[in-house]
Amino acid sequence: MVDVYYFTEMPYAAFDETEAERYPSMRLTFPNSYFDADTAHGLFRDYFDQYQWAEEVGFDGLMINEHHNTPSCMDVAVNLSAAVLGRVTKGAKILLLGNMLPTTDNPVRLAEEVAMADVISGGRIIAGVVRGIGIESWANNTIPNHNRERFEECHDLMLAAWTRPGPFRWEGTHYHFRVINPWVLPVQKPHPPIWVPGTGSPETIVWAAKHGYTYAAFLVPMDATVRLYDAYREHAAEAGYEATSDNFAYMVCCVCADTDEEAQEIGKHYLWRMGHPLRGPVEYWAPPGYLGRRRPLRPHRGGAPSGDRKPLHTLSYEELQDAYHLVVGSPQTVLEKLSHMRDKLGFGSLLLEAQAGAMPHKATMRSLELLGRDVIPALKKG
Amino acid sequence: MASNWQEETISVAGLDTQVFSGGSGEPLLVLHGAGGNPGWMPYCEALAAHFRVIAPSHPGFGASGRPDWMERVHDLAYFYRWFMEQQGLGPLPVVGFSMGGWLAAEMAAMCPTLLSRMVLVGAAGMKPRDAEIADIFLMTTEEGVALRFYDAAQVPDYDALFGELTPEDIQTAAWDREMAALLTWKPYMHNPKMPHLMAQVKLPTLIVWGKQDAIVPVECGDLYQQAIPGAGLTVIDHCGHSPHIERPDAFLAAVLPFLTFQAC
């Protein structure tokens, strides 16, 4: 049985894309003078309508994420959108992938916010945690060298805030609190499930497996994902438990239309998402120390991390589809492809980034309807 | 007039420390900047005609070790107190370049009896009032090098410093950059308390700046001069952030009279 989630990064694509060519990247330093709040107001309305519709037509969950200084993602506070979804939806899981632990200065406030969202939603929060791409170290001005250790300490403190009876004190390395005693605690006990996304970093696999947290592979080719899941299973066995499909999630881009031809046309909006937002100098994506202390140099070509693979922003529309990063088609075509992925990977959750760039709201709503009413039930049966 | 300089590794407080030294006479401590220790350079040789020049690589730079706990410029100041104690060095003159100037200023504030006089060259550490200190980590290494000089064509050792690099050089430069980022990330390249700390410095001090410094603006030189009682300021025209590299003759003409004043 597979749970299927709807995800949009809530992009802002209402400007001439070629403007990005004048700047090193569409992230971090791309001028915010291209932003218009009235336009964004309309977009947020559409995106939240899409989430509500997704639940109504049969999606099991709603995934949200967070980035800063980028038109590719207007969700700048994942707990804010979680609170909204917690109120306007009824039963769907709300998957936060996630809170950026290393860049937060107040893990107790973070724990409170997630707990509040869990209470508002009646216990539907999945509290994903992320290290944040290097660009977030810039946008939040946190020392890149501390990324891994702050990730771990912030996680430990957040869990303590949820589970350890207060008041208590925390004198850590990066975080110091005199009186931790949050009044609002999560509905889910001992705490909301924790997930962690990855694009292939071995440390993330080890960490997720050690804690038994669901690992979500983001736009990783299927062969590489098989190896990552296998590595997870090995580390899980070492930690004394057997990983099941619940430990594995997989994220792909996906759009559905009544015909393949129509879908192929709409799907081109993903080229915006896979283009400029993933491009940029290595100094943005991997500031000094972000990859760890005195790590041996590895070649980094700039752009979003892609391991040894060809960077996503260099792939053509056809290549993106051939690699199954992007699934486009009629319900029948999409079902065939997603079923193939499910059978090959054995994940328990499938995260569909089913909106991208300036994809028209109507087309997105129709796509969600076809996915929810035709594809998801068949995918669950198969 | 070769100084018979040498490179050695000594242990200070349990830390392997790479030291370049040469010349004879009164010891002179030379503190490198965020870009790392360039080694025994012609300006070292010229200074070594008057002093025993001691140019260590800071913890975390070059071949020196890196203790996990050292994360601030003042942590390096503690280290150099131990270094001097271990080497039996009494009060001595210090020349600090860029981040090394910031380090010298922290030493002067923390333990003035270590030093006899101080030269700050394009020193970081002081928050500018008007302009900004350039964000060297947000640019590529090549862009950073370009910004460092007023006119790269007048840099005598440009090829030796920035030409063909070995894989080891590239690795060391990356680790130097990582350590520099850790030390200077926030607040970026300055200590907000610096004006107050400098107000109590009683050392004879010379401040040297390239007039066209595009990394640490020359106004920071003015602010250091205003803060340190009796400090002198020499501004070198047609010169960027690293006068000792870009215009070594003008740099030496500025600092040697000040450094050798006692001997006269």
XYZ file of C-alpha atoms in Angstrom:
646
model
C 0.000 0.000 0.000
C 1.362 3.335 -1.043
C 0.444 6.703 0.442
C 0.502 9.505 -2.087
C 1.247 13.152 -1.232
C 0.696 16.371 -3.142
C 3.557 18.861 -3.078
C 4.175 22.287 -4.535
C 7.110 24.525 -3.685
C 4.682 27.444 -4.079
C 6.831 29.058 -6.776
C 6.602 32.636 -7.972
C 7.213 32.524 -11.719
C 5.380 35.728 -12.674
C 8.372 37.470 -14.221
C 10.467 37.110 -17.327
C 12.559 34.024 -16.720
C 15.386 35.311 -18.889
C 16.009 38.051 -16.275
C 17.704 35.328 -14.216
C 20.431 35.112 -16.843
C 21.685 38.514 -15.688
C 22.515 37.153 -12.243
C 24.747 34.376 -10.880
C 21.665 32.483 -9.714
C 17.906 32.763 -9.324
C 18.512 32.171 -5.628
C 20.104 34.154 -2.814
C 21.067 37.357 -4.634
C 18.401 37.501 -7.365
C 16.855 40.916 -6.616
C 13.534 40.880 -4.776
C 12.431 43.898 -6.812
C 10.903 41.289 -9.161
C 8.432 40.372 -6.392
C 4.885 41.731 -6.337
C 2.814 41.083 -3.216
C -0.570 41.257 -4.956
C 0.533 38.594 -7.420
C 1.840 36.484 -4.547
C -1.480 36.849 -2.727
C -3.266 35.267 -5.684
C -0.687 32.505 -5.923
C -0.954 31.587 -2.256
C -4.742 31.418 -2.634
C -4.315 29.030 -5.587
C -1.759 26.861 -3.801
C -3.877 26.432 -0.680
C -6.917 25.695 -2.882
C -4.847 23.017 -4.588
C -3.915 21.428 -1.268
C -7.556 21.368 -0.153
C -8.601 19.921 -3.511
C -5.872 17.280 -3.369
C -7.257 16.025 -0.077
C -10.786 16.040 -1.446
C -9.937 14.027 -4.568
C -8.035 11.316 -2.757
C -4.473 12.262 -1.844
C -3.363 10.804 1.481
C -1.067 13.632 2.417
C 0.073 17.148 1.692
C 3.761 17.951 1.605
C 5.252 21.396 2.199
C 8.814 22.667 2.283
C 10.780 25.826 3.000
C 13.453 27.901 1.278
C 14.688 31.464 1.475
C 15.675 34.189 -0.985
C 14.229 32.403 -3.993
C 11.232 32.731 -6.320
C 11.244 28.938 -6.629
C 9.687 28.607 -3.175
C 7.485 31.202 -1.485
C 6.985 29.002 1.569
C 9.491 30.672 3.883
C 8.118 29.134 7.086
C 6.974 25.556 6.848
C 5.247 25.739 10.245
C 3.122 28.656 9.069
C 1.778 26.752 6.072
C 1.373 23.660 8.263
C -0.850 25.670 10.587
C -2.963 26.901 7.671
C -3.329 23.381 6.261
C -4.064 22.052 9.725
C -7.093 24.328 9.858
C -8.406 24.139 6.260
C -8.032 20.386 5.695
C -9.638 17.552 7.580
C -7.853 14.247 7.423
C -4.769 14.342 5.250
C -1.293 13.918 6.708
C 0.672 17.158 6.658
C 4.263 16.390 5.772
C 6.831 19.064 6.610
C 10.045 18.431 4.656
C 10.985 20.183 6.464
C 12.161 22.414 9.215
C 15.756 23.566 8.677
C 17.339 22.657 11.949
C 20.878 24.095 11.594
C 19.729 27.558 10.657
C 17.319 27.904 13.555
C 18.520 29.761 16.618
C 15.634 28.660 18.811
C 14.824 24.934 18.718
C 12.388 25.343 21.606
C 10.273 27.790 19.607
C 10.523 25.356 16.688
C 9.246 22.510 18.872
C 6.406 24.752 20.065
C 5.397 25.685 16.523
C 5.316 22.088 15.315
C 3.410 21.063 18.432
C 0.892 23.844 17.841
C 0.412 22.739 14.224
C -0.023 19.155 15.432
C -2.673 20.281 17.914
C -4.483 22.489 15.388
C -4.541 19.631 12.864
C -5.568 17.052 15.436
C -2.349 15.039 15.181
C -1.675 15.005 11.463
C 1.854 16.474 11.354
C 4.871 14.595 10.057
C 7.784 16.621 11.346
C 10.462 16.332 8.680
C 13.876 17.802 9.387
C 16.471 19.054 6.929
C 20.020 20.440 6.998
C 19.113 23.083 4.431
C 21.054 23.638 1.229
C 24.178 25.807 1.493
C 22.227 28.820 0.327
C 20.203 28.698 3.553
C 23.404 29.188 5.564
C 23.793 32.462 3.680
C 20.165 33.547 3.886
C 20.011 32.860 7.625
C 23.661 33.787 8.268
C 24.597 30.692 10.206
C 28.157 29.355 10.188
C 28.263 26.652 7.490
C 30.869 24.722 9.467
C 28.362 24.199 12.269
C 25.669 22.803 9.977
C 25.940 19.123 10.901
C 26.473 19.628 14.640
C 23.648 22.181 14.936
C 21.391 19.806 12.973
C 21.995 17.078 15.537
C 21.790 19.280 18.634
C 18.690 21.087 17.422
C 17.057 17.701 16.738
C 17.944 16.425 20.208
C 16.635 19.564 21.870
C 13.415 19.593 19.821
C 12.732 15.995 20.838
C 13.524 16.753 24.464
C 11.142 19.714 24.393
C 8.368 17.385 23.176
C 9.050 14.430 25.417
C 10.877 15.423 28.594
C 8.624 16.757 31.354
C 9.344 20.431 31.972
C 10.704 22.540 33.307
C 14.265 21.508 32.466
C 17.484 23.157 31.437
C 19.668 22.772 28.335
C 23.316 23.760 28.296
C 24.516 22.394 24.987
C 27.230 23.390 22.547
C 25.176 25.608 20.266
C 21.964 25.998 22.257
C 21.449 27.215 25.800
C 18.116 27.520 27.582
C 17.415 28.109 31.264
C 13.750 27.124 31.513
C 12.354 24.773 28.889
C 8.709 24.139 29.631
C 6.565 24.477 26.489
C 2.879 24.478 27.406
C 1.637 23.276 24.023
C 2.753 19.706 23.336
C 2.039 17.500 20.290
C -1.083 15.347 20.056
C 0.967 12.458 18.666
C 2.907 10.566 21.351
C 5.701 10.392 22.081
C 6.104 12.910 19.260
C 5.104 13.396 15.603
C 6.856 11.054 13.144
C 10.141 12.417 11.821
C 11.223 12.101 8.221
C 14.391 13.219 6.529
C 14.960 13.898 2.823
C 18.166 13.245 0.935
C 19.697 13.415 -2.495
C 22.331 10.762 -1.838
C 24.552 11.880 1.061
C 25.700 8.723 2.911
C 25.662 10.556 6.280
C 21.959 11.277 5.930
C 21.173 7.624 5.199
C 23.142 6.477 8.238
C 21.524 9.077 10.478
C 17.985 8.350 9.271
C 18.467 4.581 9.612
C 19.983 4.899 13.072
C 16.911 6.778 14.274
C 14.405 4.754 12.242
C 13.183 7.886 10.477
C 11.587 7.606 7.054
C 14.085 8.507 4.333
C 12.699 10.448 1.377
C 14.845 10.325 -1.763
C 14.437 13.582 -3.694
C 14.804 13.357 -7.473
C 17.352 10.581 -7.193
C 17.605 8.199 -10.195
C 15.967 4.863 -9.465
C 19.142 2.750 -9.627
C 20.844 5.043 -7.139
C 17.743 4.962 -4.944
C 17.850 1.157 -4.825
C 21.403 1.425 -3.480
C 20.441 4.124 -0.943
C 17.495 2.082 0.351
C 19.762 -0.987 0.595
C 22.280 1.005 2.601
C 19.455 2.145 4.880
C 18.340 -1.469 5.392
C 21.887 -2.482 6.348
C 22.211 0.302 8.896
C 18.736 -0.445 10.227
C 19.754 -4.076 10.731
C 22.855 -2.898 12.570
C 20.629 -0.741 14.741
C 18.553 -3.836 15.541
C 15.402 -3.487 13.497
C 14.133 -4.419 10.059
C 13.287 -1.568 7.695
C 9.904 -1.797 5.982
C 8.327 0.158 3.150
C 7.255 2.696 5.805
C 10.902 3.710 6.095
C 11.057 4.762 2.446
C 9.561 7.645 0.537
C 10.299 8.861 -2.965
C 9.761 12.279 -4.507
C 9.197 12.888 -8.217
C 7.669 15.568 -10.364
C 4.410 14.505 -11.936
C 1.586 16.021 -13.956
C -1.445 14.376 -15.448
C -3.902 15.561 -18.134
C -6.724 13.987 -20.094
C -4.390 13.112 -22.954
C -0.675 12.478 -23.260
C -0.347 15.343 -25.726
C -1.976 17.804 -23.391
C 0.111 16.572 -20.465
C 3.325 16.918 -22.472
C 2.446 20.532 -23.135
C 1.655 21.353 -19.493
C 4.664 19.423 -18.281
C 7.003 21.924 -19.905
C 6.419 24.178 -16.894
C 8.805 21.854 -15.032
C 11.637 23.187 -17.161
C 11.340 26.423 -15.169
C 11.667 24.507 -11.913
C 14.577 22.397 -13.185
C 16.365 25.349 -14.772
C 17.500 28.582 -13.165
C 16.494 27.702 -9.580
C 18.970 24.797 -9.631
C 21.771 26.775 -11.204
C 24.317 28.851 -9.308
C 27.925 29.182 -8.198
C 29.514 26.683 -5.852
C 30.044 29.517 -3.348
C 26.253 29.741 -2.962
C 25.494 26.038 -2.805
C 28.480 24.949 -0.717
C 29.901 27.806 1.387
C 33.234 27.008 3.106
C 32.772 24.270 5.701
C 29.218 23.339 4.699
C 30.358 19.911 3.484
C 32.186 19.211 6.756
C 35.463 19.963 8.476
C 38.564 19.611 6.356
C 36.826 17.357 3.883
C 38.997 16.293 0.955
C 38.066 18.429 -2.030
C 35.582 16.973 -4.441
C 34.819 18.556 -7.748
C 31.680 20.675 -7.450
C 30.335 22.130 -10.663
C 28.006 24.572 -9.015
C 24.255 24.201 -8.916
C 22.133 21.939 -6.750
C 23.917 18.887 -5.336
C 23.597 15.891 -7.645
C 26.369 13.585 -6.414
C 28.266 12.116 -9.337
C 25.230 12.493 -11.567
C 24.612 14.972 -14.321
C 23.136 18.107 -12.700
C 19.372 18.300 -13.131
C 19.488 21.754 -14.670
C 21.502 20.386 -17.585
C 18.937 17.706 -18.506
C 16.515 18.163 -21.391
C 12.743 17.682 -21.088
C 13.091 14.219 -22.602
C 16.046 13.281 -20.405
C 14.134 14.316 -17.280
C 11.299 11.989 -18.305
C 13.600 9.144 -19.334
C 15.255 9.317 -15.900
C 11.830 9.247 -14.193
C 12.508 12.582 -12.475
C 9.443 13.829 -14.273
C 6.361 11.729 -14.989
C 3.996 13.284 -17.523
C 0.961 11.873 -19.248
C -2.632 10.705 -19.276
C -3.859 8.777 -16.216
C -2.973 5.502 -17.964
C 0.575 6.603 -18.827
C 1.207 8.063 -15.383
C -0.167 4.968 -13.661
C 2.119 2.709 -15.680
C 5.187 4.749 -14.830
C 4.386 5.228 -11.159
C 3.549 1.514 -10.810
C 6.914 0.653 -12.322
C 8.623 2.920 -9.778
C 6.632 1.477 -6.897
C 7.494 -2.088 -7.949
C 11.150 -1.340 -8.466
C 11.691 0.701 -5.289
C 9.133 -0.587 -2.793
C 8.563 2.755 -1.099
C 5.686 3.279 1.294
C 5.080 6.892 0.330
C 5.169 8.628 -3.017
C 5.591 12.387 -2.968
C 4.322 14.013 -6.149
C 5.539 17.493 -6.907
C 2.474 18.068 -9.059
C 2.810 21.783 -9.700
C 5.724 23.759 -11.062
C 6.626 27.208 -12.294
C 3.732 29.084 -13.869
C 1.591 26.006 -14.448
C -1.978 27.326 -14.739
C -4.112 26.778 -11.661
C -6.873 25.120 -13.731
C -4.460 22.633 -15.265
C -3.035 21.825 -11.831
C -6.519 21.279 -10.386
C -7.456 18.970 -13.278
C -4.174 17.106 -12.895
C -4.803 16.614 -9.175
C -8.318 15.380 -9.919
C -7.106 12.803 -12.459
C -4.319 11.683 -10.144
C -6.614 11.473 -7.134
C -9.601 9.807 -8.764
C -7.971 7.563 -11.403
C -4.293 7.030 -10.674
C -4.021 6.817 -6.876
C -6.745 4.180 -6.309
C -5.259 1.971 -9.031
C -1.749 2.504 -7.692
C -2.860 1.458 -4.221
C -4.550 -1.680 -5.590
C -1.686 -2.771 -7.804
C 72.034 38.895 1.936
C 70.110 35.659 2.039
C 68.586 35.194 5.452
C 68.865 31.392 5.511
C 65.204 31.123 6.225
C 63.706 27.842 7.328
C 60.406 26.118 7.659
C 59.792 23.951 10.698
C 56.996 22.420 12.712
C 56.959 23.113 16.417
C 54.516 21.937 19.062
C 52.617 24.624 20.949
C 50.063 23.596 23.579
C 49.995 20.217 21.864
C 49.346 21.699 18.456
C 51.622 21.200 15.460
C 52.485 24.672 14.262
C 54.100 25.482 10.937
C 56.615 28.315 11.250
C 58.653 30.124 8.615
C 61.550 32.079 10.082
C 64.739 33.779 8.993
C 67.138 36.636 9.719
C 68.676 37.577 13.026
C 68.369 40.160 15.726
C 65.215 41.280 17.467
C 62.306 38.882 16.805
C 59.414 40.191 14.686
C 56.096 38.360 14.528
C 54.300 38.393 11.161
C 50.634 37.365 11.144
C 49.065 36.324 7.848
C 45.541 37.084 6.666
C 42.442 35.029 5.865
C 43.945 33.886 2.562
C 46.544 31.789 4.407
C 50.304 31.900 4.916
C 52.060 32.664 1.620
C 55.371 31.427 3.094
C 58.704 33.139 2.854
C 58.032 36.100 0.587
C 60.359 38.913 -0.551
C 58.918 41.258 2.105
C 59.917 38.660 4.732
C 63.420 38.639 3.271
C 63.583 42.445 3.422
C 62.347 42.513 7.016
C 64.839 39.756 7.850
C 67.675 42.177 7.081
C 66.722 43.877 10.352
C 64.897 41.265 12.401
C 64.512 37.592 13.079
C 61.239 37.247 11.233
C 58.823 34.651 12.615
C 55.856 33.930 10.342
C 53.709 31.057 11.685
C 50.634 29.539 10.051
C 47.704 30.121 12.383
C 45.905 27.082 13.805
C 43.726 25.681 11.042
C 45.854 27.181 8.264
C 48.533 25.678 6.055
C 50.297 22.729 7.720
C 49.332 23.778 11.265
C 46.894 21.621 13.205
C 43.320 22.565 13.897
C 41.776 22.161 17.319
C 37.992 21.889 17.103
C 37.412 24.498 19.786
C 39.192 27.361 18.019
C 36.455 29.291 16.269
C 37.053 32.974 16.918
C 39.887 35.361 16.174
C 40.445 35.912 19.897
C 40.964 32.143 20.274
C 43.982 32.621 18.020
C 45.156 35.463 20.289
C 45.201 33.052 23.234
C 47.177 30.656 21.084
C 49.827 33.250 20.242
C 50.299 34.045 23.915
C 51.150 30.370 24.432
C 53.296 30.409 21.314
C 55.388 33.326 22.589
C 55.695 31.819 26.039
C 56.796 28.496 24.609
C 59.316 30.150 22.280
C 60.669 32.340 25.073
C 59.751 35.492 23.200
C 59.512 38.716 25.169
C 57.638 41.819 24.119
C 58.156 42.012 20.365
C 56.956 44.007 17.390
C 54.129 42.514 15.352
C 52.974 43.063 11.766
C 49.470 41.817 10.961
C 47.958 41.669 7.508
C 44.177 41.796 7.014
C 42.684 39.169 9.360
C 46.178 38.926 10.892
C 45.877 42.645 11.689
C 42.622 41.923 13.488
C 44.453 39.174 15.385
C 47.291 41.569 16.335
C 44.712 44.073 17.594
C 43.053 41.375 19.744
C 46.485 40.462 21.173
C 47.182 44.111 21.961
C 43.824 44.401 23.722
C 44.125 41.128 25.577
C 47.760 41.077 26.642
C 49.605 44.275 25.727
C 52.776 43.191 27.544
C 53.359 40.651 24.743
C 53.990 43.388 22.213
C 56.403 46.301 21.865
C 54.877 47.911 18.779
C 52.218 47.056 16.248
C 51.713 47.454 12.505
C 48.200 46.884 11.163
C 48.047 46.460 7.392
C 44.608 46.579 5.748
C 43.386 45.129 9.010
C 39.992 43.506 9.401
C 38.293 43.629 12.794
C 36.880 47.173 12.727
C 33.318 47.741 11.536
C 33.204 50.443 8.850
C 30.706 53.276 9.250
C 29.907 53.942 5.606
C 31.157 51.239 3.242
C 31.156 47.471 3.816
C 33.895 44.895 4.116
C 33.681 42.861 0.904
C 32.169 39.410 1.339
C 35.060 37.294 0.107
C 33.208 34.024 0.727
C 30.320 34.981 -1.516
C 32.663 35.329 -4.488
C 34.886 32.833 -6.250
C 38.539 32.563 -5.232
C 39.465 34.172 -8.552
C 37.091 37.093 -7.986
C 38.557 37.492 -4.493
C 42.091 37.640 -5.878
C 41.017 40.179 -8.505
C 39.433 42.363 -5.831
C 42.562 42.188 -3.699
C 44.711 44.299 -6.010
C 44.452 47.767 -7.445
C 46.428 46.591 -10.463
C 47.365 42.929 -10.643
C 49.933 43.780 -13.315
C 52.112 45.554 -10.745
C 52.215 42.587 -8.347
C 55.835 41.324 -8.561
C 55.130 37.765 -7.433
C 51.723 37.343 -8.997
C 52.551 34.195 -10.950
C 54.285 32.528 -8.036
C 51.309 33.208 -5.782
C 48.365 32.787 -8.095
C 49.694 30.966 -11.161
C 49.853 27.199 -11.610
C 48.775 25.520 -8.355
C 49.365 21.908 -7.343
C 46.418 19.794 -6.134
C 47.944 20.096 -2.637
C 47.973 23.916 -2.930
C 44.330 23.866 -3.976
C 43.375 21.579 -1.091
C 45.270 23.746 1.432
C 43.618 26.879 0.038
C 40.179 25.282 0.443
C 40.876 24.317 4.061
C 42.339 27.776 4.771
C 39.164 29.295 3.371
C 37.031 27.027 5.519
C 38.930 28.027 8.673
C 38.813 31.702 7.718
C 35.042 31.452 7.195
C 34.597 29.831 10.596
C 36.657 32.547 12.324
C 35.078 35.524 10.603
C 31.512 34.506 9.602
C 29.434 36.374 12.169
C 29.705 39.238 12.779
C 31.450 39.270 9.436
C 35.141 40.225 9.650
C 34.850 42.438 12.705
C 34.576 42.581 16.465
C 31.846 45.073 17.442
C 33.810 45.921 20.605
C 36.950 46.880 18.698
C 36.745 50.696 19.138
C 36.458 50.258 22.920
C 39.281 47.726 23.007
C 41.575 49.897 20.909
C 40.976 52.975 23.066
C 43.048 51.377 25.852
C 45.982 50.300 23.647
C 49.161 52.123 24.613
C 51.505 50.529 22.069
C 53.277 52.567 19.426
C 51.119 51.705 16.427
C 51.385 52.266 12.685
C 48.439 51.639 10.427
C 49.149 51.012 6.737
C 46.442 50.889 4.073
C 46.147 50.704 0.335
C 44.153 53.737 -0.732
C 42.156 51.657 -3.217
C 41.575 48.724 -0.837
C 38.410 47.094 -2.232
C 38.157 44.470 0.513
C 38.562 46.358 3.802
C 37.753 50.004 3.047
C 40.365 52.598 3.968
C 37.885 54.206 6.367
C 38.595 51.255 8.691
C 42.193 52.523 8.789
C 40.887 55.922 9.842
C 38.737 54.299 12.525
C 41.677 52.301 13.887
C 43.748 55.473 13.957
C 41.025 57.412 15.758
C 40.588 54.608 18.281
C 44.243 53.892 19.145
C 45.856 56.813 21.028
C 48.835 58.202 19.121
C 48.589 55.786 16.175
C 50.008 56.848 12.812
C 48.387 56.115 9.465
C 50.151 55.739 6.142
C 47.938 55.411 3.081
C 49.637 54.067 -0.050
C 48.173 55.333 -3.299
C 47.595 53.086 -6.309
C 47.449 50.108 -4.019
C 44.784 47.603 -2.982
C 44.223 45.385 0.046
C 47.693 43.808 0.263
C 50.418 46.489 0.071
C 53.119 43.973 1.098
C 52.284 41.889 -1.991
C 51.184 44.547 -4.451
C 53.663 47.336 -3.664
C 56.344 45.778 -1.422
C 58.761 48.715 -1.830
C 56.189 51.275 -0.722
C 55.120 48.942 2.071
C 58.700 48.537 3.354
C 59.341 52.277 3.041
C 56.336 52.822 5.306
C 56.987 50.188 7.948
C 60.788 49.897 8.255
C 61.398 53.372 9.763
C 58.652 52.702 12.293
C 59.832 49.199 13.167
C 63.532 50.109 13.407
C 62.961 53.398 15.219
C 64.207 52.068 18.574
C 67.439 50.911 17.001
C 68.240 54.345 15.678
